[in-house]
Structure formats: C-alpha cells, structure tokens
Short mmCIF file of C-alpha atoms in Angstrom, two decimals:
data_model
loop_
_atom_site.label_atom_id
_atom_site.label_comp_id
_atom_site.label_asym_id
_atom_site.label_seq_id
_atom_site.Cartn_x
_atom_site.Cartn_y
_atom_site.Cartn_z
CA UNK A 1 55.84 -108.83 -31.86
CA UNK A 2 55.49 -105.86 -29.91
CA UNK A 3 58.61 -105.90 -27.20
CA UNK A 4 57.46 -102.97 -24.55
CA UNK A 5 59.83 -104.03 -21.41
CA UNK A 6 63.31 -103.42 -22.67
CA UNK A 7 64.82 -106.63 -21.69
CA UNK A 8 67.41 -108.05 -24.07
CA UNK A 9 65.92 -111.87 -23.13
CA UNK A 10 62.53 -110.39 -24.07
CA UNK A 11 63.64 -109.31 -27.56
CA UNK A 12 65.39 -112.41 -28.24
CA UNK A 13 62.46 -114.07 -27.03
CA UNK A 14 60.50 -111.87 -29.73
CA UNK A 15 63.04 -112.83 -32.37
CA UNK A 16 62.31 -116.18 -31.87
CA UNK A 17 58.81 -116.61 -31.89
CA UNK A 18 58.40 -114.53 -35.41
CA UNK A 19 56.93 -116.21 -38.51
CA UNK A 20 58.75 -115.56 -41.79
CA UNK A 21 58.21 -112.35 -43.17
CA UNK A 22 57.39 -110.89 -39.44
CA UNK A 23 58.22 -108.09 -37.75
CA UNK A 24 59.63 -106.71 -34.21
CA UNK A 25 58.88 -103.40 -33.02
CA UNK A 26 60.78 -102.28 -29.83
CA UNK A 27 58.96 -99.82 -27.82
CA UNK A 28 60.89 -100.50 -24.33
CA UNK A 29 64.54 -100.20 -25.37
CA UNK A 30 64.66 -97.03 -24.47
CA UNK A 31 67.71 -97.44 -21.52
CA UNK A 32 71.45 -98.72 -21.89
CA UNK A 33 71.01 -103.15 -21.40
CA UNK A 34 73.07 -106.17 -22.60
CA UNK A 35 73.71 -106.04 -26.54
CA UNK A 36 71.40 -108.18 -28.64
CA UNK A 37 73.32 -111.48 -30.39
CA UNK A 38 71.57 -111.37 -34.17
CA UNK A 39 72.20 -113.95 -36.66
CA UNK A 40 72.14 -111.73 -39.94
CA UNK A 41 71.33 -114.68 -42.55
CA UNK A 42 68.47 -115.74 -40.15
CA UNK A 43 67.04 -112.07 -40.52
CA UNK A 44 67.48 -112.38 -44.26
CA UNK A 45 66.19 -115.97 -45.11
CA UNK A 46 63.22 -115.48 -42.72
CA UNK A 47 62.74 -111.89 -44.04
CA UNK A 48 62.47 -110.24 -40.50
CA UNK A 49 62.11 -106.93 -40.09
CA UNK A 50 63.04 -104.63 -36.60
CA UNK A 51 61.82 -101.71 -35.94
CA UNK A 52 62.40 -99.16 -32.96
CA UNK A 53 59.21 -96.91 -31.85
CA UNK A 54 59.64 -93.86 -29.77
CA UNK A 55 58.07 -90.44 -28.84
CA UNK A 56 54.21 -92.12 -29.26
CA UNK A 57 52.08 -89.93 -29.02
CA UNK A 58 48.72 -89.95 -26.18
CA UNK A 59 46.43 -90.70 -29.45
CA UNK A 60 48.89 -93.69 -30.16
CA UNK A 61 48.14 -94.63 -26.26
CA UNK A 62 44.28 -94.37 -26.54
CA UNK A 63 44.11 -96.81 -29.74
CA UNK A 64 46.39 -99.22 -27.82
CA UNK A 65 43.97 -99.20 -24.89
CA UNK A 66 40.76 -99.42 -27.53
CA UNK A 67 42.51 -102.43 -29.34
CA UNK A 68 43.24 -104.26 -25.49
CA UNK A 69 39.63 -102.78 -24.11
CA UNK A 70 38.21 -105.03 -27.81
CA UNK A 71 40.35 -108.15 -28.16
CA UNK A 72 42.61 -108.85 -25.40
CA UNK A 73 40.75 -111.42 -24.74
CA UNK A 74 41.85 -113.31 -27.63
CA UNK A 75 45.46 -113.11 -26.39
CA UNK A 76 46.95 -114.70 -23.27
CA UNK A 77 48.75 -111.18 -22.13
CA UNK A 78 48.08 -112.09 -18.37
CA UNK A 79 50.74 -115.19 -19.05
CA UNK A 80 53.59 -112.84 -19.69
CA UNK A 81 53.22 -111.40 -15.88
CA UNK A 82 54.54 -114.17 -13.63
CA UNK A 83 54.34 -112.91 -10.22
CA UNK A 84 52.41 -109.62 -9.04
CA UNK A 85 54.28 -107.78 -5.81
CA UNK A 86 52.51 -104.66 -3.50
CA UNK A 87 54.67 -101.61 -3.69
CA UNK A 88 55.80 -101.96 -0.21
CA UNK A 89 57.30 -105.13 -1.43
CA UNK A 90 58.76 -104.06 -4.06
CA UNK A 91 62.04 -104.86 -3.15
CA UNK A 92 61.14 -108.38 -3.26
CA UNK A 93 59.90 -107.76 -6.59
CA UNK A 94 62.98 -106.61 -8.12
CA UNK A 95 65.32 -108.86 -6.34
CA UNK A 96 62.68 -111.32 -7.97
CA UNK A 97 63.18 -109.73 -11.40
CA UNK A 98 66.69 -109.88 -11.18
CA UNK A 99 67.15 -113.39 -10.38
CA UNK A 100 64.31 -115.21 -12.13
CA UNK A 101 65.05 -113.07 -15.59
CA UNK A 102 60.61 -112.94 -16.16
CA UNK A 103 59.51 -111.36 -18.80
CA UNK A 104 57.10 -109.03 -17.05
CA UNK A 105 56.05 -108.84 -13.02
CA UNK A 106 53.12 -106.07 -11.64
CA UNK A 107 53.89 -104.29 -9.04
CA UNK A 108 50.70 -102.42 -7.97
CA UNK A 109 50.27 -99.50 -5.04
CA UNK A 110 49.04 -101.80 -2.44
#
C-alpha cells in the first residue's frame, strides 16, 4: 500500500487492507497528525512491514507518472477521491474534509 495523503485513518485504512507478508510505505506523513494505534503481534504474525519514503527524487516522480500513464487503468484510483471542489470553493472543500474524514477530495483551479 502506498499511503500518499498523511491521514492517520488512511494509514490505518492501509494497515488493514494488507495481505500477509505486505508492506506499507508512507509517503504523506510528512506533518505533525493523530498517533497511529498498532497492534505489534498483528505486525509480527502477518509479517507486515512499514516503511517511511521521503526526499524522492523528480526521476522517482516521472516513473510514478509512467507506471499511472501504463496501468492505472487496472486500479480503481478515481474511487479514493469522493468529492471534487473548484478552488474558489475550497472552503467548502475543507470544511468537507474535516467533517466527512475522506480519504482523498480534488480541488482543482476552477
């Protein structure tokens, strides 16, 4: 599971949804949030690993825009944003955010 927004529900959501032997790599958590609740024997007997990734660098960015450009398809990433907002709402969108807890929202210039 790749975990890019930073939200502590989103990790825990990540946690969750990992097959034994899988592995979380958190590329968002890169601000102060909420501590993360982690049953250690559950990491063990399911033999998950967690991984931070920072400082990327732009070649990192252009295989991760090949690898969408090839297969996204194959993936339902367009499920993950629940509601898309115009940047002159964007106060809707975050008060939004806050109180529906989504995993991702777009806000886009207009």
């Amino acid at each position: 599971v790749l975990e890019m927004s930073g939200s502590t529900k989103a990790v825990e959501q990540g946690l969750e949804n990992l097959r034994i032997g899988g592995r979380l790599i958190l590329v968002g958590s890169v601000f102060p949030s909420e501590s993360l609740s982690v049953a250690p024997e559950d990491l063990v007997r399911r033999m998950i690993r967690i991984e931070g990734l920072h400082n990327y660098t732009p070649a990192d960015l252009q295989v991760a825009i090949e690898f969408l450009a090839a297969e996204g398809d194959r993936f339902p990433f367009e499920s993950l944003v629940s509601n898309e907002y115009t940047l002159s709402n964007v106060q809707d969108a975050m008060r939004y955010a806050v109180e529906e807890r989504p995993i991702r929202i777009s806000v886009r210039p207009s």
